[in-house]
PDB file of C-alpha atoms in Angstrom:
ATOM      1  CA  MET A   1     157.203 156.081  91.281  1.00 73.00           C
ATOM      2  CA  SER A   2     155.326 155.896  94.471  1.00 74.00           C
ATOM      3  CA  HIS A   3     156.029 152.749  96.491  1.00 81.00           C
ATOM      4  CA  PHE A   4     153.505 149.902  96.569  1.00 86.00           C
ATOM      5  CA  THR A   5     153.993 146.871  98.845  1.00 85.00           C
ATOM      6  CA  MET A   6     151.465 144.372 100.542  1.00 87.00           C
ATOM      7  CA  LEU A   7     152.742 142.623 103.643  1.00 87.00           C
ATOM      8  CA  THR A   8     151.131 139.888 105.658  1.00 87.00           C
ATOM      9  CA  THR A   9     151.538 140.543 109.296  1.00 85.00           C
ATOM     10  CA  LYS A  10     153.673 138.065 111.295  1.00 89.00           C
ATOM     11  CA  ILE A  11     153.643 138.413 114.976  1.00 94.00           C
ATOM     12  CA  ARG A  12     157.227 138.351 116.299  1.00 93.00           C
ATOM     13  CA  ASP A  13     157.640 141.290 118.800  1.00 94.00           C
ATOM     14  CA  THR A  14     156.655 140.123 122.238  1.00 96.00           C
ATOM     15  CA  GLU A  15     156.257 143.542 123.871  1.00 95.00           C
ATOM     16  CA  VAL A  16     154.058 144.788 120.938  1.00 95.00           C
ATOM     17  CA  LEU A  17     151.955 141.612 121.103  1.00 96.00           C
ATOM     18  CA  THR A  18     151.291 141.791 124.825  1.00 96.00           C
ATOM     19  CA  ARG A  19     150.654 145.502 124.680  1.00 96.00           C
ATOM     20  CA  SER A  20     148.236 145.046 121.913  1.00 96.00           C
ATOM     21  CA  LEU A  21     146.322 142.283 123.783  1.00 96.00           C
ATOM     22  CA  ALA A  22     146.306 144.417 126.962  1.00 95.00           C
ATOM     23  CA  GLU A  23     144.999 147.402 125.032  1.00 94.00           C
ATOM     24  CA  MET A  24     142.191 145.286 123.651  1.00 95.00           C
ATOM     25  CA  GLY A  25     141.188 144.357 127.167  1.00 94.00           C
ATOM     26  CA  TYR A  26     142.360 140.837 127.324  1.00 94.00           C
ATOM     27  CA  GLY A  27     143.749 139.350 130.513  1.00 94.00           C
ATOM     28  CA  ILE A  28     147.020 137.633 129.553  1.00 96.00           C
ATOM     29  CA  ARG A  29     148.390 134.359 131.126  1.00 95.00           C
ATOM     30  CA  THR A  30     152.003 133.653 130.638  1.00 95.00           C
ATOM     31  CA  ASP A  31     153.910 130.399 130.472  1.00 92.00           C
ATOM     32  CA  THR A  32     150.708 128.474 130.734  1.00 94.00           C
ATOM     33  CA  ASN A  33     148.865 125.592 128.987  1.00 93.00           C
ATOM     34  CA  ILE A  34     145.810 125.526 126.871  1.00 92.00           C
ATOM     35  CA  ILE A  35     143.647 122.657 125.850  1.00 89.00           C
ATOM     36  CA  ASN A  36     143.987 122.436 122.125  1.00 84.00           C
ATOM     37  CA  ILE A  37     141.231 121.530 119.689  1.00 78.00           C
ATOM     38  CA  ASP A  38     142.267 117.956 119.869  1.00 82.00           C
ATOM     39  CA  GLY A  39     141.672 118.019 123.648  1.00 84.00           C
ATOM     40  CA  GLU A  40     145.304 117.892 124.602  1.00 88.00           C
ATOM     41  CA  SER A  41     146.968 120.226 127.103  1.00 92.00           C
ATOM     42  CA  VAL A  42     149.773 122.007 125.330  1.00 93.00           C
ATOM     43  CA  PRO A  43     152.293 124.691 126.626  1.00 95.00           C
ATOM     44  CA  VAL A  44     152.083 128.220 125.177  1.00 95.00           C
ATOM     45  CA  ASP A  45     153.968 131.413 125.855  1.00 96.00           C
ATOM     46  CA  TYR A  46     150.826 133.482 126.249  1.00 96.00           C
ATOM     47  CA  ALA A  47     147.147 132.744 126.447  1.00 95.00           C
ATOM     48  CA  ILE A  48     144.056 134.783 126.474  1.00 95.00           C
ATOM     49  CA  CYS A  49     140.401 133.861 127.009  1.00 92.00           C
ATOM     50  CA  ALA A  50     139.040 135.105 123.714  1.00 88.00           C
ATOM     51  CA  LEU A  51     135.562 133.843 124.121  1.00 84.00           C
ATOM     52  CA  GLN A  52     133.790 132.580 127.200  1.00 79.00           C
ATOM     53  CA  GLY A  53     135.451 129.215 127.797  1.00 78.00           C
ATOM     54  CA  VAL A  54     137.621 129.309 124.639  1.00 86.00           C
ATOM     55  CA  ASP A  55     141.324 130.098 124.883  1.00 90.00           C
ATOM     56  CA  VAL A  56     143.640 131.336 122.335  1.00 93.00           C
ATOM     57  CA  GLY A  57     147.345 130.655 122.688  1.00 94.00           C
ATOM     58  CA  PHE A  58     150.486 132.252 121.261  1.00 96.00           C
ATOM     59  CA  LYS A  59     153.605 130.134 121.030  1.00 95.00           C
ATOM     60  CA  LYS A  60     156.902 131.267 119.434  1.00 94.00           C
ATOM     61  CA  ASN A  61     158.055 128.956 116.714  1.00 94.00           C
ATOM     62  CA  PRO A  62     161.750 128.115 115.772  1.00 94.00           C
ATOM     63  CA  GLY A  63     161.536 130.930 113.125  1.00 93.00           C
ATOM     64  CA  GLY A  64     160.979 133.578 115.866  1.00 93.00           C
ATOM     65  CA  TYR A  65     157.278 134.159 114.959  1.00 93.00           C
ATOM     66  CA  TYR A  66     154.334 133.504 117.160  1.00 96.00           C
ATOM     67  CA  ASP A  67     151.919 130.730 116.068  1.00 94.00           C
ATOM     68  CA  ILE A  68     148.356 131.387 117.080  1.00 93.00           C
ATOM     69  CA  MET A  69     146.679 128.234 118.481  1.00 91.00           C
ATOM     70  CA  LEU A  70     142.931 127.814 119.108  1.00 87.00           C
ATOM     71  CA  GLY A  71     141.782 126.281 122.222  1.00 84.00           C
ATOM     72  CA  TRP A  72     139.160 123.527 122.846  1.00 78.00           C
ATOM     73  CA  LEU A  73     135.584 123.978 121.632  1.00 71.00           C
ATOM     74  CA  ASP A  74     132.806 122.268 123.481  1.00 67.00           C
ATOM     75  CA  ASP A  75     131.027 119.630 121.335  1.00 64.00           C
ATOM     76  CA  ASP A  76     127.721 121.549 120.924  1.00 67.00           C
ATOM     77  CA  GLY A  77     127.245 120.395 117.395  1.00 67.00           C
ATOM     78  CA  GLU A  78     128.701 121.465 114.063  1.00 71.00           C
ATOM     79  CA  GLU A  79     126.561 124.588 113.681  1.00 72.00           C
ATOM     80  CA  ALA A  80     127.504 125.962 117.079  1.00 71.00           C
ATOM     81  CA  ALA A  81     131.170 125.156 116.499  1.00 73.00           C
ATOM     82  CA  ASN A  82     131.185 126.878 113.160  1.00 78.00           C
ATOM     83  CA  MET A  83     129.579 130.030 114.732  1.00 80.00           C
ATOM     84  CA  ILE A  84     132.327 129.944 117.487  1.00 80.00           C
ATOM     85  CA  ILE A  85     135.092 129.542 114.832  1.00 81.00           C
ATOM     86  CA  ASP A  86     133.719 132.478 112.886  1.00 86.00           C
ATOM     87  CA  GLU A  87     133.696 134.590 115.978  1.00 87.00           C
ATOM     88  CA  LEU A  88     137.142 133.447 117.026  1.00 87.00           C
ATOM     89  CA  THR A  89     138.551 134.130 113.491  1.00 89.00           C
ATOM     90  CA  ALA A  90     137.184 137.675 113.637  1.00 91.00           C
ATOM     91  CA  LYS A  91     138.831 138.118 117.009  1.00 92.00           C
ATOM     92  CA  ILE A  92     142.184 136.821 115.860  1.00 92.00           C
ATOM     93  CA  ASN A  93     141.968 139.031 112.735  1.00 93.00           C
ATOM     94  CA  LYS A  94     141.363 141.975 115.061  1.00 94.00           C
ATOM     95  CA  ILE A  95     144.415 141.024 117.236  1.00 95.00           C
ATOM     96  CA  GLN A  96     146.536 140.825 114.114  1.00 94.00           C
ATOM     97  CA  GLN A  97     145.349 144.248 112.968  1.00 95.00           C
ATOM     98  CA  GLU A  98     145.804 145.776 116.426  1.00 95.00           C
ATOM     99  CA  TYR A  99     149.477 144.300 116.490  1.00 96.00           C
ATOM    100  CA  ALA A 100     150.134 145.572 112.904  1.00 95.00           C
ATOM    101  CA  VAL A 101     148.934 149.072 113.891  1.00 96.00           C
ATOM    102  CA  ASN A 102     151.053 149.189 117.017  1.00 95.00           C
ATOM    103  CA  MET A 103     154.126 147.726 115.099  1.00 94.00           C
ATOM    104  CA  VAL A 104     153.612 150.355 112.235  1.00 94.00           C
ATOM    105  CA  ILE A 105     153.452 153.246 114.700  1.00 94.00           C
ATOM    106  CA  GLU A 106     156.529 151.892 116.637  1.00 93.00           C
ATOM    107  CA  GLN A 107     158.807 151.269 113.716  1.00 91.00           C
ATOM    108  CA  THR A 108     157.957 154.420 111.818  1.00 91.00           C
ATOM    109  CA  TYR A 109     158.583 156.422 115.045  1.00 88.00           C
ATOM    110  CA  LYS A 110     162.020 155.028 115.288  1.00 87.00           C
ATOM    111  CA  GLN A 111     162.783 156.091 111.852  1.00 85.00           C
ATOM    112  CA  GLY A 112     161.838 159.679 112.661  1.00 82.00           C
ATOM    113  CA  PHE A 113     158.153 159.649 111.284  1.00 87.00           C
ATOM    114  CA  ARG A 114     155.287 160.972 113.412  1.00 87.00           C
ATOM    115  CA  VAL A 115     151.698 160.060 112.914  1.00 92.00           C
ATOM    116  CA  ALA A 116     149.861 162.670 110.864  1.00 89.00           C
ATOM    117  CA  GLU A 117     146.593 160.835 110.507  1.00 90.00           C
ATOM    118  CA  LYS A 118     145.060 157.684 111.904  1.00 94.00           C
ATOM    119  CA  ALA A 119     141.494 156.717 111.045  1.00 93.00           C
ATOM    120  CA  GLU A 120     139.334 153.691 110.755  1.00 93.00           C
ATOM    121  CA  GLN A 121     137.674 153.378 107.340  1.00 90.00           C
ATOM    122  CA  SER A 122     134.214 152.103 106.513  1.00 88.00           C
ATOM    123  CA  ASP A 123     135.549 148.653 105.521  1.00 90.00           C
ATOM    124  CA  GLY A 124     137.175 148.169 108.841  1.00 92.00           C
ATOM    125  CA  SER A 125     140.689 148.968 107.699  1.00 95.00           C
ATOM    126  CA  ILE A 126     142.867 151.468 109.513  1.00 96.00           C
ATOM    127  CA  ARG A 127     144.672 154.242 107.512  1.00 94.00           C
ATOM    128  CA  ILE A 128     147.837 155.649 109.076  1.00 96.00           C
ATOM    129  CA  VAL A 129     149.774 158.374 107.488  1.00 94.00           C
ATOM    130  CA  VAL A 130     153.149 159.179 108.941  1.00 92.00           C
ATOM    131  CA  ARG A 131     155.311 162.172 108.003  1.00 87.00           C
ATOM    132  CA  ARG A 132     158.938 163.178 108.422  1.00 81.00           C
ATOM    133  CA  TRP A 133     160.111 166.683 107.768  1.00 66.00           C
ATOM    134  CA  THR A 134     163.077 166.930 105.541  1.00 55.00           C
TER     135      THR A 134
ATOM    136  CA  MET B   1     140.992 147.855  75.762  1.00 94.00           C
ATOM    137  CA  ILE B   2     142.939 145.903  78.440  1.00 96.00           C
ATOM    138  CA  LEU B   3     145.315 147.201  81.089  1.00 97.00           C
ATOM    139  CA  ASN B   4     147.879 145.167  82.845  1.00 98.00           C
ATOM    140  CA  MET B   5     147.422 146.245  86.492  1.00 97.00           C
ATOM    141  CA  ALA B   6     149.959 145.673  89.288  1.00 96.00           C
ATOM    142  CA  GLY B   7     147.963 147.137  92.088  1.00 94.00           C
ATOM    143  CA  LEU B   8     145.153 149.481  93.113  1.00 96.00           C
ATOM    144  CA  VAL B   9     144.596 151.434  96.277  1.00 94.00           C
ATOM    145  CA  GLU B  10     141.195 152.907  96.402  1.00 94.00           C
ATOM    146  CA  ARG B  11     141.952 155.887  98.755  1.00 92.00           C
ATOM    147  CA  SER B  12     145.370 157.308  99.299  1.00 92.00           C
ATOM    148  CA  VAL B  13     146.432 160.734 100.612  1.00 88.00           C
ATOM    149  CA  VAL B  14     150.232 160.511  99.756  1.00 88.00           C
ATOM    150  CA  ASN B  15     150.069 160.220  95.962  1.00 88.00           C
ATOM    151  CA  GLY B  16     149.029 163.545  94.950  1.00 86.00           C
ATOM    152  CA  PRO B  17     146.482 166.329  95.843  1.00 86.00           C
ATOM    153  CA  GLY B  18     143.690 165.203  97.972  1.00 86.00           C
ATOM    154  CA  ILE B  19     142.305 161.721  98.473  1.00 90.00           C
ATOM    155  CA  ARG B  20     143.114 159.811  95.342  1.00 94.00           C
ATOM    156  CA  ALA B  21     142.787 156.318  93.927  1.00 96.00           C
ATOM    157  CA  VAL B  22     146.204 154.956  92.915  1.00 96.00           C
ATOM    158  CA  LEU B  23     146.784 152.596  90.091  1.00 97.00           C
ATOM    159  CA  TRP B  24     150.041 150.845  89.538  1.00 96.00           C
ATOM    160  CA  VAL B  25     150.698 149.293  86.136  1.00 97.00           C
ATOM    161  CA  GLN B  26     152.865 146.321  85.354  1.00 97.00           C
ATOM    162  CA  GLY B  27     156.081 146.602  83.261  1.00 96.00           C
ATOM    163  CA  CYS B  28     158.813 149.168  83.065  1.00 96.00           C
ATOM    164  CA  PRO B  29     161.759 149.523  80.658  1.00 95.00           C
ATOM    165  CA  ILE B  30     163.652 152.182  82.585  1.00 92.00           C
ATOM    166  CA  HIS B  31     164.909 150.200  85.656  1.00 91.00           C
ATOM    167  CA  CYS B  32     165.979 152.989  87.757  1.00 85.00           C
ATOM    168  CA  LYS B  33     168.766 152.164  90.233  1.00 81.00           C
ATOM    169  CA  GLY B  34     167.194 151.846  93.697  1.00 78.00           C
ATOM    170  CA  CYS B  35     163.643 151.487  92.523  1.00 82.00           C
ATOM    171  CA  PHE B  36     161.446 150.142  95.161  1.00 78.00           C
ATOM    172  CA  ASN B  37     158.966 148.584  92.849  1.00 87.00           C
ATOM    173  CA  LYS B  38     161.145 146.202  91.015  1.00 88.00           C
ATOM    174  CA  LYS B  39     158.486 143.510  91.007  1.00 91.00           C
ATOM    175  CA  MET B  40     156.696 145.811  88.522  1.00 93.00           C
ATOM    176  CA  TRP B  41     159.607 145.821  85.942  1.00 94.00           C
ATOM    177  CA  PRO B  42     158.816 142.525  83.990  1.00 96.00           C
ATOM    178  CA  TYR B  43     156.317 142.830  81.170  1.00 96.00           C
ATOM    179  CA  GLU B  44     154.372 139.816  82.432  1.00 95.00           C
ATOM    180  CA  THR B  45     150.730 139.548  83.209  1.00 95.00           C
ATOM    181  CA  ALA B  46     149.987 140.825  86.751  1.00 95.00           C
ATOM    182  CA  LYS B  47     146.153 141.375  86.408  1.00 96.00           C
ATOM    183  CA  ASN B  48     144.493 142.126  83.066  1.00 97.00           C
ATOM    184  CA  VAL B  49     141.461 144.312  83.517  1.00 97.00           C
ATOM    185  CA  GLY B  50     139.264 145.984  80.936  1.00 97.00           C
ATOM    186  CA  VAL B  51     139.511 149.806  80.943  1.00 97.00           C
ATOM    187  CA  GLU B  52     135.764 150.350  81.085  1.00 96.00           C
ATOM    188  CA  GLU B  53     135.463 147.946  83.984  1.00 96.00           C
ATOM    189  CA  LEU B  54     138.283 149.676  85.859  1.00 97.00           C
ATOM    190  CA  ALA B  55     136.809 153.125  85.042  1.00 97.00           C
ATOM    191  CA  CYS B  56     133.475 151.949  86.471  1.00 96.00           C
ATOM    192  CA  ARG B  57     135.188 150.665  89.667  1.00 96.00           C
ATOM    193  CA  ILE B  58     137.332 153.805  90.260  1.00 97.00           C
ATOM    194  CA  ALA B  59     134.399 156.194  89.431  1.00 96.00           C
ATOM    195  CA  GLY B  60     132.381 154.422  92.080  1.00 95.00           C
ATOM    196  CA  ILE B  61     134.790 155.109  94.960  1.00 95.00           C
ATOM    197  CA  SER B  62     133.152 157.823  97.015  1.00 92.00           C
ATOM    198  CA  GLY B  63     135.121 160.835  98.221  1.00 91.00           C
ATOM    199  CA  ILE B  64     138.095 160.820  95.934  1.00 95.00           C
ATOM    200  CA  GLU B  65     139.028 163.866  93.723  1.00 93.00           C
ATOM    201  CA  GLY B  66     141.273 161.989  91.297  1.00 95.00           C
ATOM    202  CA  VAL B  67     143.357 159.075  90.368  1.00 97.00           C
ATOM    203  CA  THR B  68     147.118 158.749  90.231  1.00 96.00           C
ATOM    204  CA  PHE B  69     148.816 156.470  87.655  1.00 97.00           C
ATOM    205  CA  SER B  70     152.080 154.864  88.839  1.00 94.00           C
ATOM    206  CA  GLY B  71     153.922 151.736  88.150  1.00 91.00           C
ATOM    207  CA  GLY B  72     155.783 150.221  86.495  1.00 93.00           C
ATOM    208  CA  GLU B  73     155.904 152.732  83.765  1.00 96.00           C
ATOM    209  CA  PRO B  74     152.546 154.331  82.920  1.00 97.00           C
ATOM    210  CA  PHE B  75     153.679 155.402  79.544  1.00 98.00           C
ATOM    211  CA  SER B  76     154.252 151.769  78.562  1.00 97.00           C
ATOM    212  CA  GLN B  77     150.414 151.453  78.675  1.00 98.00           C
ATOM    213  CA  ALA B  78     149.740 154.938  77.545  1.00 97.00           C
ATOM    214  CA  GLU B  79     146.816 154.089  75.199  1.00 97.00           C
ATOM    215  CA  ALA B  80     144.827 152.271  77.880  1.00 98.00           C
ATOM    216  CA  LEU B  81     145.589 154.884  80.630  1.00 98.00           C
ATOM    217  CA  ALA B  82     144.703 157.646  78.210  1.00 98.00           C
ATOM    218  CA  GLU B  83     141.298 156.024  77.574  1.00 98.00           C
ATOM    219  CA  LEU B  84     140.777 155.376  81.386  1.00 98.00           C
ATOM    220  CA  GLY B  85     141.874 158.922  82.176  1.00 98.00           C
ATOM    221  CA  GLY B  86     139.563 160.306  79.655  1.00 97.00           C
ATOM    222  CA  ILE B  87     136.561 158.545  81.061  1.00 97.00           C
ATOM    223  CA  LEU B  88     137.562 159.541  84.585  1.00 97.00           C
ATOM    224  CA  LYS B  89     138.038 163.059  83.692  1.00 96.00           C
ATOM    225  CA  SER B  90     134.561 163.236  82.132  1.00 96.00           C
ATOM    226  CA  ARG B  91     133.386 162.272  85.555  1.00 95.00           C
ATOM    227  CA  GLY B  92     135.186 165.194  87.134  1.00 94.00           C
ATOM    228  CA  LEU B  93     138.192 163.380  88.568  1.00 96.00           C
ATOM    229  CA  SER B  94     141.751 164.693  88.152  1.00 95.00           C
ATOM    230  CA  ILE B  95     144.673 162.808  86.781  1.00 97.00           C
ATOM    231  CA  VAL B  96     148.247 162.653  88.229  1.00 95.00           C
ATOM    232  CA  THR B  97     150.681 160.615  86.230  1.00 96.00           C
ATOM    233  CA  PHE B  98     154.157 159.395  87.375  1.00 94.00           C
ATOM    234  CA  THR B  99     156.764 158.518  84.755  1.00 94.00           C
ATOM    235  CA  GLY B 100     160.425 157.586  84.660  1.00 93.00           C
ATOM    236  CA  TYR B 101     160.825 159.407  81.419  1.00 95.00           C
ATOM    237  CA  THR B 102     161.756 163.140  81.482  1.00 94.00           C
ATOM    238  CA  PHE B 103     159.099 165.680  80.392  1.00 94.00           C
ATOM    239  CA  GLU B 104     161.231 166.551  77.450  1.00 94.00           C
ATOM    240  CA  GLU B 105     161.415 162.954  76.263  1.00 95.00           C
ATOM    241  CA  ILE B 106     157.638 162.733  76.410  1.00 95.00           C
ATOM    242  CA  ALA B 107     156.826 166.071  74.941  1.00 93.00           C
ATOM    243  CA  GLN B 108     159.097 165.517  71.987  1.00 94.00           C
ATOM    244  CA  SER B 109     157.858 161.972  71.360  1.00 95.00           C
ATOM    245  CA  SER B 110     155.780 161.390  68.213  1.00 95.00           C
ATOM    246  CA  ASP B 111     154.010 158.450  69.959  1.00 97.00           C
ATOM    247  CA  ILE B 112     150.254 159.059  69.736  1.00 96.00           C
ATOM    248  CA  GLY B 113     149.525 157.084  72.878  1.00 97.00           C
ATOM    249  CA  TRP B 114     151.913 159.081  74.804  1.00 97.00           C
ATOM    250  CA  LYS B 115     150.415 162.326  73.549  1.00 97.00           C
ATOM    251  CA  ARG B 116     146.982 161.127  74.469  1.00 97.00           C
ATOM    252  CA  LEU B 117     148.046 160.321  77.985  1.00 98.00           C
ATOM    253  CA  LEU B 118     149.677 163.778  78.338  1.00 97.00           C
ATOM    254  CA  ASP B 119     146.526 165.313  77.087  1.00 96.00           C
ATOM    255  CA  VAL B 120     144.439 163.860  79.937  1.00 97.00           C
ATOM    256  CA  THR B 121     147.057 164.415  82.685  1.00 97.00           C
ATOM    257  CA  ASP B 122     146.674 167.414  84.973  1.00 94.00           C
ATOM    258  CA  VAL B 123     150.046 166.861  86.788  1.00 92.00           C
ATOM    259  CA  LEU B 124     152.966 164.911  85.495  1.00 94.00           C
ATOM    260  CA  ILE B 125     155.701 163.799  87.913  1.00 91.00           C
ATOM    261  CA  ALA B 126     158.451 163.215  85.454  1.00 92.00           C
ATOM    262  CA  GLY B 127     162.097 161.891  85.468  1.00 89.00           C
ATOM    263  CA  PRO B 128     163.911 158.789  86.679  1.00 86.00           C
ATOM    264  CA  TYR B 129     164.037 157.894  90.311  1.00 79.00           C
ATOM    265  CA  VAL B 130     167.408 158.515  91.758  1.00 71.00           C
ATOM    266  CA  ASN B 131     168.209 156.985  95.029  1.00 63.00           C
ATOM    267  CA  ASP B 132     171.489 158.577  95.879  1.00 53.00           C
ATOM    268  CA  ASP B 133     170.867 159.693  99.410  1.00 49.00           C
ATOM    269  CA  VAL B 134     170.863 157.055 102.128  1.00 44.00           C
ATOM    270  CA  SER B 135     168.896 159.291 104.476  1.00 43.00           C
ATOM    271  CA  ASN B 136     166.072 159.170 101.807  1.00 45.00           C
ATOM    272  CA  HIS B 137     165.333 162.824 102.117  1.00 42.00           C
ATOM    273  CA  THR B 138     165.989 163.801  98.578  1.00 43.00           C
ATOM    274  CA  ARG B 139     164.642 160.933  96.626  1.00 47.00           C
ATOM    275  CA  LEU B 140     162.016 162.930  94.961  1.00 50.00           C
ATOM    276  CA  SER B 141     164.100 165.959  94.250  1.00 51.00           C
ATOM    277  CA  HIS B 142     165.164 164.526  90.815  1.00 65.00           C
ATOM    278  CA  LYS B 143     161.479 164.384  89.808  1.00 75.00           C
ATOM    279  CA  LYS B 144     160.061 167.343  87.922  1.00 84.00           C
ATOM    280  CA  THR B 145     156.529 168.354  88.554  1.00 86.00           C
ATOM    281  CA  VAL B 146     154.848 169.659  85.479  1.00 90.00           C
ATOM    282  CA  PHE B 147     151.375 171.245  85.825  1.00 90.00           C
ATOM    283  CA  LEU B 148     149.686 170.534  82.373  1.00 93.00           C
ATOM    284  CA  THR B 149     146.392 172.067  83.383  1.00 91.00           C
ATOM    285  CA  ASP B 150     145.299 174.889  85.856  1.00 86.00           C
ATOM    286  CA  ARG B 151     143.648 172.482  88.146  1.00 86.00           C
ATOM    287  CA  TYR B 152     146.567 172.309  90.598  1.00 82.00           C
ATOM    288  CA  ARG B 153     149.035 174.933  89.362  1.00 71.00           C
ATOM    289  CA  ILE B 154     148.581 177.214  92.326  1.00 58.00           C
ATOM    290  CA  VAL B 155     148.436 174.485  94.960  1.00 53.00           C
ATOM    291  CA  GLY B 156     152.015 173.180  94.369  1.00 50.00           C
ATOM    292  CA  GLN B 157     151.439 169.965  96.207  1.00 47.00           C
ATOM    293  CA  TYR B 158     154.871 168.623  95.722  1.00 49.00           C
ATOM    294  CA  SER B 159     156.923 171.250  97.586  1.00 51.00           C
ATOM    295  CA  LYS B 160     155.718 170.273 100.992  1.00 56.00           C
ATOM    296  CA  GLY B 161     159.087 170.039 102.721  1.00 56.00           C
ATOM    297  CA  TYR B 162     158.404 166.665 104.195  1.00 65.00           C
ATOM    298  CA  HIS B 163     157.684 163.206 102.980  1.00 77.00           C
ATOM    299  CA  GLU B 164     154.905 160.859 103.898  1.00 86.00           C
ATOM    300  CA  VAL B 165     154.181 157.146 104.123  1.00 91.00           C
ATOM    301  CA  GLU B 166     150.729 155.836 104.163  1.00 93.00           C
ATOM    302  CA  LEU B 167     149.918 152.382 105.592  1.00 94.00           C
ATOM    303  CA  ILE B 168     146.560 150.848 105.312  1.00 95.00           C
ATOM    304  CA  ILE B 169     146.014 147.819 107.655  1.00 95.00           C
ATOM    305  CA  ASP B 170     143.081 145.638 106.724  1.00 93.00           C
ATOM    306  CA  ALA B 171     140.865 143.755 109.183  1.00 87.00           C
ATOM    307  CA  GLY B 172     143.171 140.744 108.990  1.00 84.00           C
ATOM    308  CA  GLY B 173     146.351 142.631 109.472  1.00 88.00           C
ATOM    309  CA  ILE B 174     147.590 142.797 105.893  1.00 92.00           C
ATOM    310  CA  ILE B 175     149.495 146.049 105.504  1.00 94.00           C
ATOM    311  CA  THR B 176     149.505 147.972 102.238  1.00 93.00           C
ATOM    312  CA  ILE B 177     152.301 150.486 102.097  1.00 92.00           C
ATOM    313  CA  THR B 178     152.519 153.457  99.664  1.00 91.00           C
ATOM    314  CA  GLY B 179     154.338 156.781  99.592  1.00 86.00           C
ATOM    315  CA  TYR B 180     158.032 156.950 100.358  1.00 79.00           C
ATOM    316  CA  PRO B 181     159.117 154.586 103.023  1.00 81.00           C
ATOM    317  CA  ASP B 182     162.727 153.630 103.798  1.00 75.00           C
ATOM    318  CA  ASP B 183     163.712 150.185 102.768  1.00 76.00           C
ATOM    319  CA  ARG B 184     164.461 149.318 106.441  1.00 79.00           C
ATOM    320  CA  LEU B 185     160.826 150.000 107.421  1.00 81.00           C
ATOM    321  CA  ILE B 186     159.584 147.241 105.098  1.00 80.00           C
ATOM    322  CA  LYS B 187     162.112 144.838 106.503  1.00 80.00           C
ATOM    323  CA  ASP B 188     161.260 145.740 110.064  1.00 81.00           C
ATOM    324  CA  LEU B 189     157.573 145.306 109.762  1.00 82.00           C
TER     325      LEU B 189
END
């Protein structure tokens, strides 16, 4: 039978994470602090300015995966905060997608596969077909 | 009629000729050694869906030339898949069916459902999965491709000399993997 698996991306590879962020045009701060949503300054391994005045931090947890932390949102009312959270969520999703794409290409390359097709689909997903000659 | 569905990918290019929808069914009695879809062995409810509803959904996917039935064991749900295949063929789509049974076992069976599924299938990929090569290069060589209609007889899609893996990464980073990946790839992602 043809294989079928669905995986949720967990970010653990530092090099692929930072490369993905750089390719998306983010400036990356390392070993820095962000103001979290409770208004506290917390240390993170990497931080980016995801929206004007709003940081997103990446901090490796004991399991070896990066937790994604949202920065402080100005108190401009619930409606404004919800809009910012929606926008941030979309950006974080995009970061996870970019990381997954780079991880897929890197890991399949290591196993002798080469990309035969890579295309963004109308629903925003990215299809990658890799091929290995036998 | 109800079909117990384990998964559906709307567009795939590594599961038969052209761009195809791929339907995985739940439940398999064969239990091939090294099977990479073991979660689809148990005869338990994954997702029950009406055949006509599913046919409507698949027929509404733009740009596909057919549907591939995989699993699990498609012949365990032969009646429902035969009905689904019949509806989709009447819409011009082609049918590729994977099975862990040999072609001879299916052809010689008196099971009416099996015969009906065979009747709507254009290409049958038959035989147990045998994972006896750690390099993964010959995993499909034990499968027999049977062209049951003329639709793909000349194309010979399954003698490519390479194998492919398809990865669809959604806007949130969820990766759907199909085709023939190494086990190691799944672990490394």
